[in-house]
XYZ file of C-alpha atoms in Angstrom:
668
model
C 0.000 0.000 0.000
C 2.446 2.661 -1.267
C 1.551 5.780 -3.219
C 3.328 8.743 -4.795
C 2.537 12.272 -3.673
C 4.139 15.628 -4.400
C 5.418 17.831 -1.613
C 8.658 19.589 -0.763
C 11.457 17.565 0.809
C 13.614 18.759 3.682
C 17.005 20.179 2.843
C 19.673 17.519 3.219
C 22.248 20.225 4.051
C 20.848 20.825 7.510
C 22.386 19.510 10.716
C 19.957 16.962 12.169
C 19.658 17.296 15.936
C 17.825 14.753 18.100
C 16.928 15.854 21.634
C 15.592 13.558 24.359
C 14.573 15.523 27.450
C 14.464 13.165 30.420
C 13.823 13.669 34.092
C 17.524 13.838 35.027
C 19.480 14.485 31.822
C 18.690 15.938 28.415
C 20.462 14.033 25.619
C 21.596 15.374 22.249
C 22.799 13.711 19.034
C 23.808 15.801 16.017
C 24.315 14.346 12.535
C 26.166 16.765 10.272
C 25.698 16.689 6.469
C 27.770 13.867 4.904
C 29.777 16.357 2.834
C 31.045 18.036 6.008
C 33.012 14.943 7.042
C 32.207 15.653 10.682
C 31.567 12.741 13.073
C 28.459 12.128 15.125
C 28.254 14.672 17.920
C 26.782 13.576 21.273
C 26.130 15.539 24.440
C 24.335 15.391 27.767
C 23.295 18.206 30.047
C 21.308 18.336 33.261
C 17.580 18.752 32.665
C 15.673 21.788 33.902
C 12.262 20.328 34.875
C 10.741 23.724 35.682
C 11.466 24.938 32.133
C 12.666 22.091 29.853
C 13.409 24.440 26.969
C 16.163 26.066 29.052
C 18.206 22.844 29.129
C 17.693 22.433 25.376
C 19.012 25.895 24.576
C 21.905 25.393 26.986
C 22.815 22.089 25.334
C 22.732 23.618 21.846
C 25.146 26.314 23.012
C 27.426 23.818 24.775
C 27.645 21.768 21.552
C 28.776 24.813 19.601
C 25.612 24.821 17.502
C 24.322 28.271 18.425
C 25.527 29.813 15.165
C 23.944 26.975 13.180
C 20.674 27.667 15.012
C 20.919 31.382 14.248
C 21.727 30.695 10.590
C 18.801 28.299 10.163
C 21.002 25.253 9.604
C 19.421 23.008 12.246
C 16.507 20.597 11.902
C 15.345 19.281 15.282
C 13.400 16.198 16.355
C 12.462 16.252 20.026
C 11.104 13.792 22.535
C 9.807 15.194 25.783
C 8.503 14.075 29.176
C 6.358 17.196 29.595
C 3.093 15.366 28.868
C 4.168 12.297 30.850
C 5.158 14.273 33.922
C 1.950 16.306 33.846
C -0.060 13.057 33.729
C 1.967 11.394 36.492
C 1.833 14.433 38.748
C -1.831 15.210 37.952
C -0.920 18.710 36.786
C -3.131 18.908 33.730
C -5.313 21.879 32.850
C -8.753 22.513 34.374
C -10.855 20.280 32.116
C -14.618 19.854 31.728
C -15.800 16.381 30.705
C -18.913 16.295 28.472
C -20.842 13.067 28.052
C -24.354 11.666 27.628
C -27.052 12.152 30.233
C -26.602 9.591 32.998
C -22.910 8.951 32.285
C -21.172 11.665 34.298
C -19.483 9.034 36.477
C -18.140 7.100 33.482
C -14.475 7.871 34.113
C -14.743 7.245 37.858
C -16.473 3.879 37.525
C -14.059 2.713 34.829
C -13.765 -1.053 34.487
C -13.875 -1.722 38.239
C -10.721 -3.806 37.927
C -8.653 -4.459 41.039
C -4.971 -3.520 40.665
C -4.093 -6.186 43.244
C -6.560 -9.036 43.041
C -6.014 -10.529 46.494
C -5.312 -7.356 48.497
C -7.844 -6.955 51.305
C -7.573 -3.185 51.224
C -7.489 -1.406 47.894
C -5.991 2.094 47.553
C -8.544 4.754 46.638
C -8.878 5.249 42.903
C -7.489 8.416 41.411
C -10.179 11.038 40.818
C -10.045 11.889 37.150
C -12.609 14.659 36.862
C -14.245 16.435 39.824
C -18.005 15.896 39.729
C -18.674 19.600 39.302
C -16.653 19.571 36.051
C -18.822 16.861 34.439
C -21.537 18.122 32.102
C -24.256 15.834 30.722
C -26.148 16.391 27.480
C -29.257 14.662 26.084
C -29.234 12.763 22.821
C -28.246 9.174 22.127
C -26.711 7.094 19.337
C -27.146 3.312 19.439
C -24.566 0.594 18.786
C -25.374 0.613 15.066
C -24.777 4.350 14.721
C -28.490 5.189 14.449
C -29.916 8.191 16.289
C -32.463 7.201 18.937
C -32.662 10.610 20.635
C -31.758 13.872 18.917
C -29.358 16.420 20.423
C -31.172 19.704 19.856
C -29.635 23.114 19.267
C -31.287 24.301 22.474
C -29.643 21.504 24.469
C -26.258 22.388 22.977
C -26.738 26.065 23.850
C -27.645 25.136 27.434
C -24.610 22.858 27.775
C -22.297 25.520 26.357
C -23.629 28.081 28.847
C -22.986 25.667 31.719
C -19.457 25.005 30.474
C -18.649 28.700 30.026
C -19.712 29.296 33.637
C -17.163 26.703 34.806
C -14.303 28.685 33.188
C -12.329 25.685 31.939
C -8.958 25.688 30.207
C -9.958 22.587 28.236
C -13.032 20.516 27.325
C -13.211 16.786 26.551
C -16.286 15.621 24.582
C -17.061 11.899 24.787
C -20.493 10.756 23.586
C -21.626 7.141 23.289
C -20.894 5.480 19.925
C -19.559 8.736 18.491
C -16.964 6.732 16.556
C -19.866 5.531 14.384
C -21.695 8.865 14.103
C -19.551 11.884 15.099
C -22.019 14.622 14.066
C -23.237 15.443 17.606
C -19.688 15.732 18.933
C -18.737 17.962 16.014
C -21.714 20.273 16.657
C -20.767 20.565 20.325
C -17.158 21.254 19.393
C -18.135 24.009 16.942
C -20.426 25.694 19.468
C -17.753 25.599 22.161
C -15.137 27.076 19.851
C -17.442 30.016 19.175
C -18.120 30.557 22.882
C -14.607 29.764 24.182
C -12.136 30.578 21.390
C -9.098 30.232 23.690
C -10.188 26.917 25.210
C -8.531 23.616 24.211
C -11.249 21.238 22.943
C -10.918 17.517 22.225
C -13.601 15.187 20.892
C -13.378 11.417 21.197
C -14.358 10.688 17.584
C -11.184 12.506 16.536
C -8.789 11.414 19.298
C -9.708 7.701 19.375
C -12.545 6.598 17.035
C -12.847 3.157 18.616
C -15.315 1.237 20.777
C -14.991 1.047 24.596
C -16.446 4.273 25.952
C -14.242 4.298 29.074
C -10.924 3.916 27.267
C -12.023 6.397 24.595
C -13.101 8.809 27.317
C -9.805 8.554 29.210
C -7.805 9.183 26.025
C -9.942 12.203 25.169
C -9.783 13.605 28.704
C -5.995 13.125 28.846
C -5.596 14.804 25.468
C -7.679 17.766 26.635
C -6.084 18.156 30.068
C -2.522 17.776 28.771
C -3.085 19.851 25.629
C -2.648 23.314 27.177
C 0.451 22.149 29.081
C 2.083 20.759 25.937
C 0.976 23.755 23.877
C 2.579 26.235 26.295
C 5.820 24.275 26.336
C 6.062 23.767 22.587
C 5.144 27.402 21.960
C 7.942 28.562 24.270
C 10.405 26.174 22.635
C 9.365 27.118 19.107
C 9.702 30.819 19.944
C 13.219 30.222 21.270
C 14.190 28.197 18.188
C 12.878 30.739 15.700
C 12.280 29.310 12.225
C 14.119 26.050 12.946
C 12.043 23.059 11.733
C 10.792 21.193 14.809
C 9.315 17.701 14.795
C 8.090 15.872 17.903
C 8.483 12.144 18.513
C 5.183 10.318 19.063
C 4.690 7.366 21.399
C 4.130 5.127 18.362
C 7.580 5.791 16.872
C 6.740 8.327 14.141
C 7.349 12.067 14.241
C 4.826 14.865 13.900
C 5.186 18.623 13.365
C 5.268 20.593 16.610
C 2.156 22.591 15.732
C 0.213 19.349 15.235
C 1.744 17.708 18.313
C 0.259 20.394 20.528
C -3.191 19.143 19.481
C -2.313 15.477 20.106
C -0.739 15.538 23.573
C -2.008 12.058 24.482
C 0.127 10.649 21.655
C 3.377 11.976 23.197
C 3.399 10.092 26.496
C 6.203 7.681 25.483
C 8.000 9.886 22.973
C 11.453 9.410 24.522
C 11.472 5.600 24.811
C 10.031 5.281 21.306
C 13.191 6.897 19.964
C 15.418 4.245 21.513
C 13.461 1.386 19.957
C 13.507 3.092 16.566
C 17.303 3.340 16.714
C 17.634 -0.266 17.882
C 15.533 -1.492 14.959
C 17.731 0.418 12.513
C 20.833 -0.974 14.226
C 19.413 -4.483 13.891
C 19.099 -3.956 10.143
C 22.796 -3.084 10.055
C 23.715 -6.135 12.154
C 21.454 -8.529 10.275
C 19.398 -9.493 13.307
C 16.046 -8.302 14.644
C 15.624 -10.226 17.910
C 16.412 -8.040 20.910
C 15.309 -7.660 24.497
C 16.140 -4.085 25.383
C 16.221 -2.052 28.539
C 16.613 1.708 28.542
C 17.849 2.772 31.965
C 18.026 6.475 32.614
C 18.142 8.517 35.772
C 14.504 8.106 36.805
C 13.090 4.940 35.236
C 13.803 1.881 33.119
C 11.854 0.901 30.003
C 12.004 -2.727 28.837
C 10.822 -4.040 25.470
C 11.040 -7.064 23.184
C 11.765 -6.611 19.486
C 11.070 -9.482 17.113
C 11.316 -7.380 13.982
C 10.053 -3.784 13.936
C 9.038 -2.261 17.290
C 5.560 -3.472 18.210
C 2.860 -1.043 19.241
C 0.044 -1.584 21.695
C -3.282 0.077 22.385
C -3.391 -1.197 25.961
C -0.685 0.973 27.497
C -0.952 2.438 30.986
C 0.193 5.822 32.285
C -0.324 6.848 35.912
C -2.667 3.894 36.373
C -4.855 5.028 33.471
C -5.449 3.075 30.243
C -4.135 4.867 27.171
C -5.855 3.504 24.078
C -3.811 5.383 21.463
C -0.916 3.534 19.747
C 2.366 3.498 21.652
C 5.461 1.339 21.524
C 4.917 -1.872 23.462
C 7.106 -1.601 26.535
C 6.957 -1.865 30.295
C 8.203 0.946 32.523
C 9.332 0.688 36.146
C 10.599 3.294 38.596
C 14.177 1.987 38.821
C 16.850 4.231 37.327
C 20.273 5.519 38.211
C 18.747 8.174 40.438
C 16.282 5.841 42.204
C 16.521 6.205 45.970
C 17.322 3.209 48.211
C 15.699 3.004 51.639
C 14.425 0.622 54.303
C 10.646 0.298 54.505
C 8.624 0.038 57.714
C 9.440 -3.671 57.957
C 13.170 -3.146 57.513
C 13.185 -4.443 53.923
C 15.545 -2.781 51.426
C 13.623 -1.024 48.637
C 14.801 0.863 45.545
C 12.566 3.475 43.852
C 10.211 4.528 42.475
C 11.119 7.824 44.148
C 14.067 9.431 42.371
C 16.629 12.081 43.216
C 16.053 13.484 39.712
C 18.216 16.234 38.250
C 18.045 18.292 41.445
C 19.546 17.464 43.858
C 20.541 14.223 42.100
C 22.571 11.354 43.567
C 24.796 12.080 46.554
C 27.932 11.539 44.442
C 26.995 14.480 42.200
C 27.737 16.884 45.047
C 24.629 19.011 44.518
C 23.083 18.585 47.933
C 21.670 15.074 47.597
C 21.641 13.117 50.865
C 19.733 9.920 50.028
C 21.538 6.905 48.578
C 20.763 6.085 44.937
C 21.647 3.297 42.508
C 24.371 5.510 41.020
C 25.911 5.988 44.475
C 26.070 2.204 44.873
C 28.048 1.908 41.629
C 30.407 4.669 42.744
C 31.022 2.989 46.120
C 31.828 -0.300 44.350
C 34.243 1.391 41.947
C 32.149 0.743 38.840
C 32.214 4.358 37.709
C 35.587 5.981 37.050
C 36.075 8.568 39.855
C 37.580 11.122 37.464
C 35.010 10.597 34.721
C 33.734 13.774 33.056
C 29.977 13.867 33.626
C 27.222 15.881 32.011
C 26.891 19.381 33.391
C 30.633 19.371 34.230
C 29.887 17.407 37.388
C 32.631 15.593 39.259
C 32.035 12.542 41.391
C 32.231 12.929 45.165
C 33.192 9.383 46.144
C 33.627 10.264 49.814
C 30.108 11.703 50.098
C 28.583 8.652 48.394
C 30.508 6.314 50.687
C 29.420 8.224 53.784
C 25.772 8.119 52.720
C 26.030 4.402 51.963
C 27.606 3.861 55.386
C 24.467 5.292 57.021
C 22.270 2.882 55.072
C 24.646 0.001 55.829
C 24.464 0.745 59.548
C 20.670 0.672 59.448
C 20.862 -2.666 57.602
C 23.465 -4.094 59.978
C 25.994 -4.850 57.209
C 29.207 -3.336 55.851
C 29.272 -0.665 53.165
C 30.200 -3.011 50.299
C 27.401 -5.433 51.161
C 24.887 -2.587 51.366
C 25.926 -1.266 47.944
C 25.696 -4.742 46.424
C 22.271 -5.123 48.001
C 21.016 -1.893 46.412
C 22.121 -3.108 42.978
C 20.672 -6.587 43.544
C 17.247 -5.119 44.353
C 17.336 -2.789 41.337
C 18.438 -5.636 39.054
C 15.671 -7.921 40.256
C 13.040 -5.244 39.587
C 14.316 -4.862 36.025
C 14.596 -8.649 35.543
C 10.984 -9.039 36.660
C 9.950 -6.473 34.037
C 11.918 -8.359 31.371
C 10.160 -11.615 32.300
C 6.837 -9.824 31.960
C 7.464 -8.841 28.340
C 9.180 -12.091 27.335
C 8.523 -15.273 29.330
C 4.969 -14.244 30.208
C 4.238 -13.833 26.489
C 5.689 -17.164 25.412
C 9.175 -15.976 24.366
C 12.434 -17.609 25.479
C 14.912 -14.833 26.408
C 17.831 -17.092 25.435
C 16.750 -16.717 21.794
C 17.182 -12.943 21.966
C 20.098 -10.596 22.530
C 19.995 -8.379 25.595
C 20.681 -4.781 24.618
C 21.115 -1.904 27.019
C 20.990 1.800 26.420
C 20.462 4.933 28.449
C 23.138 6.430 30.657
C 22.927 3.704 33.326
C 22.075 0.649 31.216
C 25.617 -0.570 30.609
C 26.271 -0.804 34.340
C 23.617 -3.501 34.721
C 23.761 -5.390 31.421
C 25.913 -8.349 32.520
C 23.979 -8.960 35.735
C 20.640 -8.858 33.922
C 21.850 -11.154 31.135
C 22.870 -13.720 33.773
C 19.510 -13.341 35.537
C 17.753 -14.176 32.261
C 20.152 -17.024 31.317
C 21.379 -15.039 28.313
C 24.991 -15.367 27.166
C 25.193 -12.467 24.661
C 24.633 -8.782 25.234
C 25.114 -5.576 23.289
C 25.788 -1.988 24.303
C 25.309 0.118 21.140
C 27.714 2.857 20.130
C 26.274 6.097 21.495
C 24.041 3.926 23.691
C 23.888 6.591 26.387
C 21.977 8.833 23.985
C 20.338 6.191 21.764
C 16.823 7.596 22.179
C 17.991 10.984 20.876
C 19.644 9.219 17.928
C 16.451 7.296 17.169
C 14.497 10.516 16.899
C 16.454 11.716 13.885
C 16.258 8.249 12.319
C 12.457 8.128 12.679
C 10.053 8.942 9.874
C 7.202 11.449 9.987
C 3.971 9.480 10.152
C 0.538 8.813 11.550
C -1.319 5.817 12.969
C -5.074 5.739 12.383
C -7.829 3.364 13.460
C -11.565 2.783 13.244
C -13.920 0.291 14.868
C -15.946 -1.922 12.487
C -17.086 -4.754 14.772
C -18.524 -7.613 12.681
C -18.053 -11.365 12.152
C -14.986 -11.729 9.923
C -16.836 -14.129 7.606
C -19.522 -11.520 6.855
C -17.071 -9.034 5.328
C -15.253 -9.569 2.048
C -11.586 -8.802 1.487
C -12.666 -5.913 -0.731
C -14.883 -4.336 1.965
C -12.107 -4.523 4.537
C -9.542 -3.111 2.125
C -11.843 -0.197 1.264
C -11.937 0.788 4.936
C -8.163 0.457 5.240
C -7.644 2.551 2.103
C -9.803 5.353 3.539
C -7.654 5.433 6.686
C -4.466 5.431 4.607
C -5.706 8.421 2.615
C -6.440 10.316 5.833
C -2.877 9.694 6.957
C -1.392 10.795 3.661
C -3.471 13.966 3.667
C -2.211 14.784 7.171
C 1.398 14.318 6.058
C 0.875 16.446 2.954
C -0.672 19.221 5.054
C 2.476 19.093 7.190
C 4.711 19.466 4.129
C 5.958 15.879 4.301
C 6.091 12.846 2.087
C 7.021 12.941 -1.538
C 6.377 9.239 -1.141
C 4.609 7.442 1.672
C 3.921 3.878 2.585
C 1.013 2.405 4.503
C 1.030 -0.736 6.637
C -2.409 -2.197 7.348
C -3.464 -4.453 10.208
C -6.650 -5.608 11.912
C -7.687 -6.426 15.475
C -9.327 -9.857 15.719
C -10.819 -11.913 18.528
C -12.823 -15.061 19.042
C -16.532 -14.280 19.312
C -17.344 -13.714 22.961
C -13.881 -12.460 23.931
C -13.299 -8.965 25.295
C -9.734 -8.458 24.117
C -8.181 -8.566 20.680
C -4.916 -9.482 18.998
C -3.493 -7.373 16.197
C -2.325 -9.112 12.999
C -1.035 -7.782 9.649
C -3.621 -7.545 6.884
C -3.119 -9.396 3.620
C -6.363 -11.328 3.341
C -9.044 -12.786 5.593
C -7.521 -16.227 5.249
C -4.010 -15.094 6.165
C -5.246 -12.867 9.006
C -7.168 -15.810 10.480
C -4.091 -18.050 10.353
C -1.888 -15.363 11.901
C -4.417 -14.781 14.684
C -4.625 -18.483 15.576
C -0.815 -18.798 15.657
C -0.430 -15.715 17.833
C -3.239 -16.815 20.165
C -1.597 -20.227 20.539
C 1.767 -18.703 21.434
C 0.349 -16.070 23.791
C -2.263 -18.130 25.640
C -1.300 -21.734 24.936
C -4.467 -22.729 23.099
C -6.603 -22.103 20.017
C -10.061 -23.349 19.036
C -12.596 -23.311 16.201
C -14.829 -20.484 17.433
C -15.827 -17.931 14.782
C -13.537 -14.893 14.488
C -14.701 -11.310 14.832
C -12.985 -8.274 13.306
C -13.043 -5.311 15.696
C -10.710 -2.531 14.504
C -9.004 -1.492 11.293
C -5.539 0.042 11.727
C -3.164 1.763 9.308
C 0.316 3.156 9.848
C 1.362 5.742 7.257
C 4.988 6.905 7.097
C 6.815 9.373 4.864
C 9.545 7.845 2.745
C 11.676 10.889 1.829
C 15.430 11.008 2.362
C 16.428 9.537 5.710
C 19.900 9.640 7.255
C 21.957 6.460 7.287
C 22.608 4.796 10.608
C 25.817 6.527 11.768
C 28.955 4.403 11.821
C 31.392 4.717 14.689
C 34.916 5.897 13.919
C 37.429 3.195 13.050
C 40.434 4.672 14.826
C 41.073 3.092 18.222
C 44.142 3.791 20.292
C 45.336 0.650 22.048
C 45.978 1.089 25.774
C 46.399 -0.869 28.939
C 43.584 -0.637 31.502
C 44.093 1.907 34.270
C 44.642 0.316 37.632
C 42.254 0.859 40.493
C 39.563 -0.946 42.465
C 38.413 -2.181 39.036
C 40.535 -1.729 35.877
C 39.088 0.914 33.560
C 39.408 2.038 29.948
C 37.973 4.801 27.830
C 35.754 3.345 25.109
C 38.018 4.776 22.397
C 40.954 2.869 23.902
C 39.507 -0.631 23.570
C 41.161 -1.430 20.244
C 40.205 -4.541 18.304
C 41.165 -7.120 20.928
C 38.845 -8.813 23.422
C 39.025 -7.708 27.053
C 37.980 -9.784 30.042
C 36.079 -8.487 33.017
C 35.958 -7.120 35.575
C 36.434 -3.927 33.587
C 34.888 -0.448 33.581
C 34.455 1.177 30.151
C 33.888 4.929 30.322
C 32.609 7.353 27.708
C 31.079 10.794 27.673
C 27.444 9.736 27.806
C 27.507 6.407 29.676
C 29.526 3.771 31.558
C 29.606 0.003 30.986
C 30.615 -2.534 33.606
C 31.967 -5.813 32.211
C 31.489 -8.307 35.022
C 33.850 -11.083 36.009
C 33.261 -14.076 33.727
C 32.420 -11.857 30.736
C 34.480 -10.530 27.849
C 33.962 -7.587 25.509
C 35.096 -6.558 22.061
C 34.208 -3.716 19.724
C 32.371 -4.796 16.562
C 32.675 -3.209 13.115
C 29.989 -0.615 13.953
C 31.582 0.434 17.232
C 29.130 -1.435 19.483
C 30.277 -3.263 22.600
C 29.722 -6.972 21.995
C 29.641 -8.783 25.346
C 29.786 -12.546 25.744
C 29.763 -14.781 28.801
C 32.910 -16.884 29.046
C 32.047 -20.585 29.182
């Protein structure tokens, strides 16, 4: 499903700059035009959570790219945690929720699922929308899309007056079965725009035109409440960047123009991690393999994913305990990062995270006022980070302060300092290993058939221990792995993912009818890309959500024909759940991914010059990454670089492959 379109292409002479703004560090990767002969440029700087754009501008200046910015020679792709943090911290805009009469409690009732099935006492559910901010309207559409009660102009006028009186910053419109008949939502939206021209308005038939009123409602409410927050941030960033082209990474792995991203905040919740998986997929194409289990460990959290080909997307993601039905890369996130704080709980049990020291004050060893022991401090105490290493933000490690803080924790535990530090790492590693099992073993995959790959600033410090925990004997730390998500952003394509519910028995629809619906979605995606100035050529990948009749949940399979989709569904169901049967299949959703095909940068190759050197002596021998040469090195060994550190454990060996990646192998 590929078509030709005509639109301007981006200038290939620009410097491509990927920026991943995390909770602790902001990462940068710059690819200069091939004719310049300049190598890949990487950088890290401390994040500025109160104003993320400040860290971005500081990083651009520190990289020596200020003149290029002024001269209009930069093209930026950016992934941000602004939407994620606002959702996690419940700092969205004041949002009115509009729904059908009798459904004001829709978001509070939810699915009534218990987060912990056997817990005798359940924590109180998060209040999504205060009752006074819920507005009900008459009118009703049935499950076939037919109108059974009209929504009159008078009722709309009354609802608009009620909403105006509430003085909202945003409005979320979610009417029953609007994905089949969106006219009532569109009339409400138009009336509200006339009455509240400065208000951010989202309607469910545009945000997520799929069945399941609760999930559609949550997505629409999140989009509305996060919209003003994202809009303010992107407006401030765009103003600071002037006329520099700015694309934003979406949770699904495609990029979108900043002006459009501000209207689709709910699609940005995993924009950073999506970049890392995009880069890993491209790296796999270079290596000739596509089977990876990855973990992206930064300062605040760790994201784990399984790649068996291109990065998979899911429509069952969770953010802040809320279901997010829009497409996002399929990964599992836990609160265990380099800055995660270690402590003893009320029962005296050692815990790590999810609370983090963040960028300020950061780990104790950063010398910025931190007093609570973190995972990074444990590595410093054990000598796994070079004491004189140059860190982002020109920080220098304070080994003495980290050791003193660890001594306090060790005393409370009744052990020595070394044992306490090892305990902190063991707890953090087990939390990550449990997440890896969740996305591999629990889904019918054998980790031994995949290659463990770490990225993020802290990933290389844990890669050997996690490989052993999963009975894996090969691991990979990519070149520029400390900033891989930023690299993935400039390797990603502009694109859209679209969907529509069409619930019907699969046997009742012909291949032609299904393909007509998929073609309509593909055209919508292409039109969106053309309006953005993208895509001389674009390609569309079609898929469908299927289920056995009577099931609540679906599996997504590629679309080629009804016969092939049925076979793929049965095979996937067998692998995931251990059984398959002859029950009739039902098609639920049509899905299309449309991506621009214009000129894309090649995956950057690492430099071939390596100065041979002997490891520096110390508690653990250490080398700079550029000093590894072509020979294999046995652990224990610390490998330092500007953006990350890798610890090669005892019983492991490492060599640099042709692309500059660290290839680790367990010695048998």
